[in-house]
Coordinates of C-alpha atoms and ligand atoms in Angstrom, one line a residue:
Chain F
M1 CA -39.9 94.6 98.2
Y2 CA -37.6 92.2 96.3
S3 CA -36.8 91.3 93.1
Q4 CA -35.8 88.2 91.6
G5 CA -31.9 87.0 91.5
L6 CA -32.8 84.1 93.6
I7 CA -29.7 83.0 95.0
G8 CA -29.1 79.1 95.1
A9 CA -32.4 77.6 94.7
D10 CA -31.9 74.0 94.1
G11 CA -34.7 72.6 91.8
R12 CA -33.3 69.3 91.6
T13 CA -36.0 66.4 92.4
G14 CA -36.3 62.8 92.8
E15 CA -39.9 61.9 92.0
T16 CA -40.8 59.4 89.1
E17 CA -41.6 60.6 85.8
T18 CA -45.4 59.8 85.9
F19 CA -45.4 61.9 89.0
L20 CA -43.7 64.7 87.6
A21 CA -45.7 64.7 84.4
A22 CA -48.9 64.7 86.3
F23 CA -47.5 67.6 88.2
Q24 CA -46.5 69.3 85.2
A25 CA -49.7 68.6 83.4
R26 CA -51.6 70.9 86.5
I27 CA -49.1 73.5 86.2
D28 CA -49.6 73.6 82.5
A29 CA -53.2 73.8 82.8
E30 CA -52.5 77.1 85.0
E31 CA -54.2 75.2 88.4
K32 CA -53.0 76.9 91.3
I33 CA -50.9 74.3 93.5
E34 CA -52.2 74.6 97.0
P35 CA -50.3 73.7 100.1
K36 CA -51.9 70.2 100.8
D37 CA -51.1 69.0 97.3
A38 CA -48.8 66.4 96.4
M39 CA -45.7 68.6 94.9
P40 CA -42.3 67.7 93.9
E41 CA -39.5 68.1 96.5
G42 CA -37.6 70.6 94.3
Y43 CA -40.7 72.8 93.7
R44 CA -41.4 72.9 97.6
R45 CA -37.7 73.6 98.2
T46 CA -37.5 76.1 95.5
L47 CA -40.4 78.0 96.7
V48 CA -39.4 77.9 100.4
R49 CA -36.3 79.5 99.5
Q50 CA -37.8 82.0 97.4
I51 CA -40.6 83.0 99.7
G52 CA -38.1 82.9 102.7
Q53 CA -35.7 85.2 100.6
H54 CA -38.5 87.4 99.5
A55 CA -39.9 87.8 103.2
H56 CA -36.3 88.4 104.5
S57 CA -36.0 91.0 101.9
E58 CA -38.9 92.9 103.2
I59 CA -37.7 92.9 106.7
V60 CA -34.0 93.7 106.4
G61 CA -35.5 96.3 103.9
M62 CA -37.1 98.2 106.5
L63 CA -33.4 99.2 107.9
P64 CA -32.2 101.4 105.3
E65 CA -35.4 103.2 104.9
G66 CA -36.1 103.3 108.9
N67 CA -32.7 104.9 108.9
W68 CA -34.6 108.0 107.6
V69 CA -37.8 108.0 109.7
T70 CA -36.6 110.1 112.3
R71 CA -35.3 112.8 109.9
A72 CA -37.7 112.9 107.2
P73 CA -37.8 116.9 106.6
S74 CA -41.6 117.4 106.9
L75 CA -44.3 116.0 108.8
R76 CA -46.5 114.8 105.7
R77 CA -43.0 112.7 104.6
K78 CA -42.2 111.7 108.0
A79 CA -45.8 109.8 108.4
A80 CA -45.5 108.5 104.7
L81 CA -42.3 107.0 105.1
L82 CA -43.5 105.2 108.5
A83 CA -46.4 104.0 106.6
K84 CA -44.3 102.4 104.0
V85 CA -41.8 100.9 106.3
Q86 CA -44.7 99.6 108.3
D87 CA -46.4 98.3 104.8
E88 CA -43.0 96.4 104.0
G89 CA -43.3 94.7 107.4
G90 CA -46.7 93.4 106.8
H91 CA -45.4 92.3 103.4
G92 CA -42.7 90.1 105.4
L93 CA -45.8 88.9 107.4
Y94 CA -47.9 87.8 104.5
L95 CA -44.9 86.2 102.9
Y96 CA -43.8 84.5 106.2
S97 CA -47.3 82.9 106.7
A98 CA -47.2 81.8 103.1
A99 CA -43.9 80.0 103.3
E100 CA -45.4 78.4 106.5
T101 CA -48.0 76.4 104.4
L102 CA -45.1 74.6 103.0
G103 CA -44.1 73.2 106.5
V104 CA -41.5 75.6 107.7
T105 CA -41.7 78.2 110.5
R106 CA -41.4 82.0 111.0
D107 CA -38.8 81.4 113.8
G108 CA -37.0 78.8 111.8
M109 CA -36.5 81.0 108.9
T110 CA -35.7 84.1 111.1
E111 CA -32.8 81.8 112.8
E112 CA -31.3 80.9 109.0
L113 CA -31.3 84.8 108.3
L114 CA -29.6 85.6 111.5
A115 CA -27.2 82.6 111.3
G116 CA -26.4 84.2 107.3
K117 CA -27.8 81.0 106.0
A118 CA -30.8 82.7 104.2
K119 CA -30.3 85.4 101.5
Y120 CA -32.0 88.6 101.2
S121 CA -32.1 91.2 98.3
S122 CA -28.5 92.4 98.0
I123 CA -29.9 95.9 97.3
F124 CA -30.2 96.5 101.0
N125 CA -26.9 96.1 101.6
Y126 CA -26.4 99.5 100.2
P127 CA -26.3 102.4 102.8
T128 CA -28.7 105.3 102.6
L129 CA -26.9 108.5 102.9
T130 CA -29.3 111.3 102.2
W131 CA -33.0 111.9 102.1
A132 CA -33.0 111.4 98.5
D133 CA -32.2 107.7 98.8
I134 CA -35.8 107.7 100.3
G135 CA -37.2 108.8 96.9
T136 CA -34.8 106.9 94.8
I137 CA -35.4 103.4 96.8
G138 CA -39.1 104.1 96.2
W139 CA -38.7 104.8 92.6
L140 CA -36.3 102.3 91.6
V141 CA -36.0 99.7 94.2
D142 CA -40.0 99.4 94.6
G143 CA -40.2 99.8 91.2
A144 CA -37.8 96.9 90.3
A145 CA -39.7 94.7 92.6
I146 CA -43.0 95.3 90.9
M147 CA -41.4 94.4 87.7
N148 CA -40.8 91.1 89.4
Q149 CA -43.8 90.7 91.6
I150 CA -46.6 91.4 89.0
P151 CA -45.6 88.1 87.2
L152 CA -45.4 86.6 90.6
C153 CA -49.3 87.4 90.9
R154 CA -49.8 84.5 88.6
C155 CA -47.4 82.4 90.3
S156 CA -48.5 78.5 90.0
F157 CA -48.2 78.1 94.1
G158 CA -51.6 79.5 95.3
P159 CA -50.8 81.1 98.7
Y160 CA -47.6 82.8 97.2
A161 CA -49.6 84.1 94.4
R162 CA -52.5 85.4 96.4
A163 CA -49.9 87.2 99.0
M164 CA -48.5 89.1 95.8
I165 CA -51.7 90.5 94.6
R166 CA -52.1 92.5 97.8
I167 CA -48.4 93.3 98.2
C168 CA -48.1 94.6 94.7
K169 CA -51.1 97.1 95.2
E170 CA -48.6 98.8 98.2
E171 CA -46.0 98.4 95.9
S172 CA -46.7 100.4 93.3
F173 CA -48.0 103.0 95.5
H174 CA -44.4 103.1 97.0
Q175 CA -43.4 103.5 93.5
R176 CA -45.1 106.6 92.9
Q177 CA -44.7 108.0 96.2
G178 CA -41.2 107.9 95.7
Y179 CA -41.0 109.1 92.3
E180 CA -43.2 112.0 93.6
I181 CA -40.1 112.6 96.3
M182 CA -37.9 112.9 93.3
L183 CA -40.1 115.3 91.3
T184 CA -40.2 117.6 94.2
L185 CA -36.4 117.3 94.9
C186 CA -35.9 117.9 91.1
R187 CA -38.2 120.8 91.0
G188 CA -36.8 122.2 94.1
T189 CA -33.3 124.2 95.0
R190 CA -30.0 123.3 93.3
A191 CA -28.9 121.4 96.3
Q192 CA -32.1 119.3 96.5
K193 CA -31.5 118.5 92.7
A194 CA -27.8 117.7 93.1
M195 CA -28.9 115.2 96.2
A196 CA -31.3 113.6 93.5
Q197 CA -28.9 113.2 91.1
D198 CA -26.2 111.9 93.6
A199 CA -28.8 109.2 94.8
L200 CA -29.4 108.2 91.3
D201 CA -25.9 107.8 90.6
R202 CA -25.5 105.4 93.4
W203 CA -28.6 103.4 93.2
W204 CA -29.1 103.1 89.6
W205 CA -26.6 100.1 88.8
P206 CA -27.4 98.0 92.4
S207 CA -31.0 98.4 91.1
L208 CA -30.4 96.6 87.7
M209 CA -28.6 93.9 89.6
M210 CA -31.5 93.4 91.5
F211 CA -32.9 91.3 88.6
G212 CA -30.0 89.0 89.0
P213 CA -27.2 87.6 86.6
H214 CA -27.8 87.6 82.9
D215 CA -29.8 84.6 81.7
A216 CA -26.8 82.8 80.2
E217 CA -25.3 82.8 83.8
S218 CA -28.6 82.2 85.7
S219 CA -28.8 78.4 86.8
H220 CA -32.1 77.2 87.8
T221 CA -34.2 79.6 85.5
E222 CA -35.4 76.9 83.5
Q223 CA -36.9 74.8 86.2
S224 CA -38.5 77.4 87.8
M225 CA -39.9 78.9 84.4
A226 CA -41.4 75.3 83.7
W227 CA -42.9 75.3 87.0
K228 CA -44.4 78.8 86.7
I229 CA -42.7 79.8 89.9
K230 CA -41.0 82.5 87.7
R231 CA -42.6 83.7 84.3
F232 CA -39.7 85.8 82.8
S233 CA -36.3 85.6 82.6
N234 CA -34.2 88.1 84.4
D235 CA -32.7 89.9 81.3
E236 CA -36.6 90.3 80.3
L237 CA -37.4 92.1 83.5
R238 CA -34.3 94.1 83.4
Q239 CA -35.2 95.0 80.1
K240 CA -38.5 96.1 81.2
F241 CA -37.5 98.0 84.2
I242 CA -35.0 100.1 82.0
D243 CA -37.5 100.8 79.1
A244 CA -39.7 102.2 82.0
T245 CA -37.1 103.8 84.1
V246 CA -35.1 105.9 81.6
P247 CA -37.8 108.0 80.3
Q248 CA -39.1 108.8 84.0
A249 CA -35.2 109.8 84.7
E250 CA -35.2 112.2 81.5
Y251 CA -38.9 113.7 83.0
L252 CA -37.2 114.6 86.2
G253 CA -34.1 116.0 84.5
L254 CA -31.6 113.4 86.0
K255 CA -28.9 111.6 83.9
V256 CA -28.7 107.8 84.2
P257 CA -25.0 107.1 85.1
D258 CA -24.3 104.8 82.3
P259 CA -22.4 106.4 79.4
A260 CA -23.5 103.4 77.0
M261 CA -27.0 103.8 77.5
R262 CA -28.7 104.5 74.1
W263 CA -31.9 103.7 72.0
D264 CA -31.6 100.5 70.4
E265 CA -34.0 100.1 67.7
A266 CA -33.3 96.4 67.3
L267 CA -34.4 95.4 70.9
N268 CA -37.5 93.8 72.4
G269 CA -38.0 92.4 69.1
G270 CA -37.7 95.2 66.8
K271 CA -40.1 97.4 69.0
G272 CA -37.1 99.3 70.0
G273 CA -35.6 99.7 74.0
Y274 CA -32.7 101.2 75.7
R275 CA -29.8 99.1 75.8
H276 CA -27.5 99.2 78.8
G277 CA -23.8 99.3 79.1
P278 CA -22.2 96.8 81.2
I279 CA -22.9 95.6 84.5
D280 CA -20.4 95.1 87.4
W281 CA -21.0 91.5 88.3
D282 CA -17.9 91.5 90.5
E283 CA -19.4 94.0 92.7
F284 CA -22.8 92.0 92.4
W285 CA -21.3 88.8 93.7
R286 CA -19.0 90.8 96.2
V287 CA -22.3 92.2 97.9
V288 CA -24.3 88.7 97.5
K289 CA -21.1 87.2 99.5
G290 CA -21.3 89.5 102.3
E291 CA -19.0 92.2 101.4
G292 CA -21.2 95.1 100.8
V293 CA -20.7 98.1 103.1
M294 CA -24.1 97.3 104.9
N295 CA -24.1 93.4 105.1
R296 CA -22.7 92.8 108.5
D297 CA -24.7 96.0 110.0
R298 CA -27.9 94.9 108.4
I299 CA -27.8 91.4 110.2
A300 CA -26.5 92.9 113.3
A301 CA -29.3 95.0 113.4
R302 CA -31.9 92.3 112.8
K303 CA -29.8 90.3 115.4
K304 CA -30.0 92.9 118.1
A305 CA -33.6 93.2 117.8
W306 CA -34.4 89.6 118.1
D307 CA -31.8 89.2 121.0
D308 CA -32.9 92.4 122.7
G309 CA -36.6 91.1 122.1
A310 CA -36.1 87.6 123.5
W311 CA -37.1 88.4 127.0
V312 CA -40.4 90.3 125.8
R313 CA -41.4 87.1 123.8
E314 CA -40.7 84.8 126.6
A315 CA -42.7 87.0 128.8
A316 CA -45.8 86.5 126.3
L317 CA -45.3 83.0 126.2
A318 CA -45.2 82.9 130.2
H319 CA -48.2 85.1 130.5
A320 CA -50.2 83.2 128.1
A321 CA -49.4 80.1 129.9
K322 CA -50.4 81.5 133.0
R323 CA -53.6 82.3 131.5
A324 CA -54.3 79.1 130.1
T325 CA -53.8 77.5 133.6
G326 CA -55.9 80.3 135.5
K327 CA -53.0 81.6 137.3
V328 CA -53.2 85.1 136.8
A329 CA -53.9 88.1 139.0
A330 CA -57.5 89.7 139.5
E331 CA -59.2 86.8 137.8
Chain D
M1 CA -52.0 132.3 124.0
M2 CA -54.8 129.9 122.7
H3 CA -52.6 128.5 119.9
E4 CA -49.6 127.9 122.6
A5 CA -52.1 125.4 124.7
L6 CA -52.3 123.7 121.3
L7 CA -48.9 123.4 120.7
E8 CA -48.3 121.8 124.2
I9 CA -50.6 118.8 123.0
A10 CA -49.2 118.7 119.5
D11 CA -45.5 118.7 121.0
D12 CA -46.6 115.7 123.1
C13 CA -48.0 113.7 120.2
L14 CA -44.8 114.6 117.7
V15 CA -42.2 113.8 120.4
L16 CA -44.0 110.7 121.6
G17 CA -44.5 109.6 117.8
H18 CA -41.2 110.2 117.2
R19 CA -39.8 108.0 119.9
L20 CA -42.2 105.3 118.8
S21 CA -40.7 105.8 115.1
E22 CA -37.2 105.0 116.5
W23 CA -38.2 101.4 117.0
C24 CA -38.6 101.1 113.4
G25 CA -37.3 97.9 112.2
H26 CA -36.1 96.9 115.5
A27 CA -39.1 95.9 117.7
P28 CA -39.1 92.5 119.6
M29 CA -41.4 90.7 117.1
L30 CA -42.8 91.4 113.6
E31 CA -46.2 92.1 114.8
E32 CA -44.6 95.0 117.0
D33 CA -43.0 96.4 113.9
L34 CA -46.4 97.1 112.8
A35 CA -48.4 97.9 115.9
L36 CA -45.6 100.8 117.0
P37 CA -45.7 102.7 113.8
N38 CA -49.4 102.5 114.0
M39 CA -49.5 104.3 117.3
A40 CA -46.7 106.6 116.1
L41 CA -49.0 107.2 112.9
D42 CA -51.7 108.3 114.9
L43 CA -49.8 110.6 117.2
I44 CA -48.4 112.3 114.3
G45 CA -51.4 112.5 112.7
V46 CA -53.0 114.5 115.5
A47 CA -49.9 116.7 115.7
R48 CA -50.2 117.7 112.3
G49 CA -53.9 118.6 113.0
L50 CA -53.0 120.8 116.0
Y51 CA -49.9 122.5 114.5
A52 CA -52.1 123.6 111.6
R53 CA -54.8 125.0 113.7
A54 CA -52.1 126.4 116.1
G55 CA -50.9 128.3 113.3
E56 CA -54.1 129.6 112.1
L57 CA -54.7 130.8 115.6
E58 CA -51.2 132.5 116.0
D59 CA -51.7 133.9 112.5
A60 CA -48.2 134.5 112.0
G61 CA -47.9 132.3 108.9
R62 CA -46.3 129.7 110.4
G63 CA -47.5 126.1 109.2
E64 CA -47.3 122.6 110.7
D65 CA -43.4 122.0 109.2
D66 CA -42.4 125.5 110.7
L67 CA -43.9 124.9 114.0
A68 CA -42.4 121.3 114.4
Y69 CA -39.0 121.9 112.4
F70 CA -37.9 125.6 113.2
R71 CA -38.7 125.8 116.9
G72 CA -35.4 125.0 119.3
E73 CA -35.9 122.9 122.4
R74 CA -36.7 126.0 124.9
E75 CA -39.7 126.6 122.6
F76 CA -41.2 123.1 122.6
R77 CA -43.8 122.8 125.1
N78 CA -44.2 119.0 125.8
C79 CA -44.3 117.2 128.8
L80 CA -41.2 115.1 130.3
L81 CA -42.7 111.9 129.9
V82 CA -43.0 112.0 126.1
E83 CA -39.2 112.7 125.6
R84 CA -38.1 109.9 127.9
P85 CA -35.9 107.6 126.1
N86 CA -37.1 104.2 124.7
E87 CA -34.8 102.2 126.8
D88 CA -36.5 99.0 126.8
F89 CA -39.7 97.7 125.5
A90 CA -41.2 97.6 129.0
Q91 CA -40.6 101.5 129.3
T92 CA -41.8 102.2 126.0
M93 CA -45.2 100.3 126.6
L94 CA -45.4 101.8 130.1
R95 CA -44.8 105.4 128.6
Q96 CA -47.4 104.9 126.1
L97 CA -49.9 103.6 128.5
Y98 CA -49.5 106.4 131.2
F99 CA -50.0 109.1 128.2
A100 CA -52.7 107.4 126.7
A101 CA -54.3 106.7 129.8
F102 CA -54.4 110.5 130.2
M103 CA -55.5 111.3 126.6
E104 CA -58.2 109.1 126.2
P105 CA -60.5 111.1 128.8
F106 CA -58.8 114.2 127.2
W107 CA -60.2 114.0 123.8
R108 CA -63.5 112.5 124.9
A109 CA -63.8 115.6 127.1
A110 CA -62.6 117.7 124.2
S111 CA -65.3 116.4 121.6
A112 CA -67.3 119.5 123.3
S113 CA -64.7 121.9 122.4
S114 CA -65.7 125.3 121.4
D115 CA -63.2 125.2 118.7
E116 CA -64.4 123.5 115.5
V117 CA -61.2 122.1 114.6
V118 CA -60.2 120.7 118.0
H119 CA -63.8 119.1 118.4
G120 CA -62.9 117.5 114.9
I121 CA -59.5 116.2 116.0
A122 CA -60.9 115.0 119.3
G123 CA -63.4 112.4 118.0
K124 CA -61.0 110.2 115.8
A125 CA -58.0 110.7 118.6
A126 CA -60.2 109.5 121.3
K127 CA -60.9 106.2 119.3
E128 CA -57.0 106.0 118.4
V129 CA -56.0 106.4 122.3
A130 CA -58.3 103.9 123.5
Y131 CA -56.7 101.4 121.2
H132 CA -53.3 102.6 122.5
I133 CA -54.5 101.7 126.2
R134 CA -55.8 98.3 125.0
H135 CA -52.5 97.4 123.5
T136 CA -49.9 98.7 125.7
G137 CA -52.3 97.7 128.5
E138 CA -52.0 94.1 127.4
W139 CA -48.4 94.2 127.2
V140 CA -47.9 95.9 130.6
I141 CA -50.0 92.9 131.9
R142 CA -48.1 90.3 129.9
M143 CA -44.7 91.6 131.1
G144 CA -45.6 92.7 134.6
D145 CA -47.3 89.1 135.1
G146 CA -44.8 87.1 132.9
T147 CA -41.2 86.2 133.7
V148 CA -39.1 87.1 136.7
E149 CA -37.1 88.9 134.1
S150 CA -40.1 90.7 132.7
A151 CA -41.5 91.7 136.0
A152 CA -37.9 93.1 137.1
R153 CA -38.2 95.2 134.0
M154 CA -41.8 96.5 134.5
A155 CA -41.0 97.4 137.8
R156 CA -38.1 99.4 137.1
A157 CA -40.1 101.1 134.2
V158 CA -42.6 102.2 137.0
D159 CA -39.8 103.6 138.8
A160 CA -38.2 105.5 135.9
L161 CA -41.4 107.0 134.7
H162 CA -43.8 107.3 137.2
R163 CA -42.1 110.7 138.4
Y164 CA -43.1 112.1 135.3
T165 CA -46.9 111.5 135.2
G166 CA -48.0 114.3 137.5
E167 CA -47.2 117.1 134.9
L168 CA -49.9 115.6 132.5
F169 CA -52.6 117.0 134.8
E170 CA -50.9 120.3 135.4
S171 CA -52.5 123.3 133.3
S172 CA -50.0 126.0 132.4
P173 CA -51.1 129.4 132.0
A174 CA -51.9 129.0 128.3
A175 CA -53.8 126.1 129.0
R176 CA -55.9 127.8 131.5
A177 CA -56.8 130.2 129.1
A178 CA -58.0 127.6 126.7
E179 CA -59.7 125.8 129.4
A180 CA -61.7 129.1 130.1
A181 CA -62.6 129.6 126.6
G182 CA -63.9 126.0 126.4
V183 CA -61.5 125.1 123.9
L184 CA -59.8 122.3 125.8
P185 CA -60.8 120.4 128.9
V186 CA -59.2 120.9 132.3
R187 CA -56.5 118.4 132.9
E188 CA -56.8 118.1 136.6
E189 CA -60.3 116.5 135.7
M190 CA -58.8 113.7 133.9
R191 CA -57.3 112.1 137.0
G192 CA -60.2 110.1 138.2
D193 CA -60.2 108.0 134.8
W194 CA -56.3 107.8 134.6
D195 CA -56.3 106.1 138.3
R196 CA -59.0 104.0 137.5
V197 CA -57.2 102.7 134.4
I198 CA -53.6 102.6 135.5
G199 CA -55.0 100.9 138.7
M200 CA -56.7 98.2 137.1
I201 CA -54.2 97.4 134.7
F202 CA -51.3 97.6 137.6
T203 CA -53.6 95.2 139.4
E204 CA -53.6 92.7 136.8
A205 CA -49.8 93.1 136.1
R206 CA -49.0 92.6 139.5
L207 CA -47.5 95.9 139.5
V208 CA -47.4 98.5 142.5
L209 CA -48.1 102.0 142.1
P210 CA -45.2 104.1 144.0
E211 CA -46.5 106.3 146.5
D212 CA -45.2 109.7 147.5
T213 CA -43.1 110.1 144.3
H214 CA -41.7 113.6 143.6
M215 CA -43.4 114.8 140.4
H216 CA -41.2 116.3 137.8
S217 CA -42.4 119.1 135.8
G218 CA -41.1 122.1 133.5
G219 CA -41.9 120.9 129.7
R220 CA -44.8 123.3 129.5
A221 CA -42.1 126.1 130.0
G222 CA -39.5 124.9 127.8
L223 CA -37.6 123.6 130.8
H224 CA -36.7 119.8 129.5
G225 CA -34.1 117.2 130.4
E226 CA -31.5 116.6 127.7
D227 CA -32.9 114.4 125.9
L228 CA -35.1 116.5 123.8
G229 CA -32.4 118.6 122.5
H230 CA -31.0 115.5 120.7
I231 CA -34.4 114.4 119.3
L232 CA -34.9 117.8 117.7
A233 CA -31.2 117.9 116.4
E234 CA -31.8 114.6 114.5
M235 CA -35.6 115.2 113.4
Q236 CA -34.7 118.7 112.5
S237 CA -31.6 118.4 110.7
V238 CA -32.3 117.8 106.8
A239 CA -35.1 120.7 107.2
R240 CA -32.9 123.1 108.9
A241 CA -29.9 122.4 106.4
H242 CA -32.4 123.6 103.6
P243 CA -34.2 126.7 105.2
G244 CA -37.0 127.4 102.8
A245 CA -37.2 124.0 100.7
V246 CA -40.1 122.3 99.8
W247 CA -40.1 118.3 100.4
Ligands
LIG1 FE1 -42.6 95.3 100.0
LIG2 FE1 -42.4 98.5 98.9

């Protein structure tokens, strides 16, 4: 899972006007750009960064949900959660492969993540405190990811678009599964319903922040839109998400924690939509810059897995080398 | 009585699946972050099928979650091997291999079970654990015949875990009743296959099979080490905080 709000992509590029115009013509004709095609450096850099952030988000995203795998309250939920977290790992794998077509390596990207140089979706810097967080993450976080990722299925870069098609199917399954957990909690005991409301209270605003800063404050959006890496602006996607989600909360009998939230006929070009109250962008930037409750723990957990696993990866390489030279036992 | 024999195997699968799930997001490489939950899911799937059947045979109105979440450590019947802590990747892989090398012939033989449900579970489970043997066997070979460090860790894993393998072949009174009724195969009969598979893999891995190890047991009588209580405390915490709730 991942949503936009790409941090710090640098779309600047230094090719000739003729080259850029020819490239733009291919984009405008909705041609897919493939790894071996000529492309502006800024296009390549933006994609490496975006796909990398997306891949890292899938991997770091395994941690908050993994936190409840060992405590899932029924065997059916335990299996479903395990399968979901495994799916996210699979998404990470496809995405690292898509990024590798642009000339970077998975190990290199991993090292950037562990060194704190590469970003991942800030939503995963919030802690999962109760079982209801698992339902809420599926419903809201995977839900927000889908809003962003459906348009990415038409991204101009072929390998990314193709990876997204596969990923989107699984994300929408996660979203439904998360909502179903919420529905079960909301139809359950009073304590279960309170747990569901508490989780919504904590995850609502961070979910809205997943779409990134308001369009007016979002740099590099225009270039990404022109290159058809991005198809909708942050605010457009956030609005779509809110319009889809508020009625779902109502159906659950839960209250979205936004006292200013109201129906506004004027939104969505006169079709109407839910107008939200002010988002706490200070919190957003604080968490992006590393001061979320879980930032350090997330990276520390990834780093520990990577460091503890070093001897295993070395053993695999050493054994493969012995195999290649025929120096193995019993052969 | 019959249901208790099924519980033993169900508890083995659940506890080991739970142990594997503890790796979630912390594996040495992304490929293993996918492979470990795969094996965990296989095991939890089998546990669910067996719990459901055990509940039916017991006929006391207990379903899979009652059996998994509302029994304490003295009531769990898993063998000691599966509750051993993950420690490092060497111990996790070896524990899995030891168990799978027993379960593969066990499930193959159980396809002839007189119990329709067990018969159904066995066919699928045999294929799954055959894959577990392949996957973990390859890792044991890579680590055993990899670097100096990995070889030392594999040797330590053998030293730590071999003493828990004898219990796999012991039949409790409940198991003997199930064996007599043709519901489950005789555990001692798996020894030949297990020795052959482990022997082959150890040779390739340059590992030495320990001799004269004192074999620990007690799990089938609910006499566990101290680790199981912690597994259950964690696993059952939410379910027990909300008795009667539906999830
Ligand atoms: Fe995902
Ligand atoms: Fe997802």
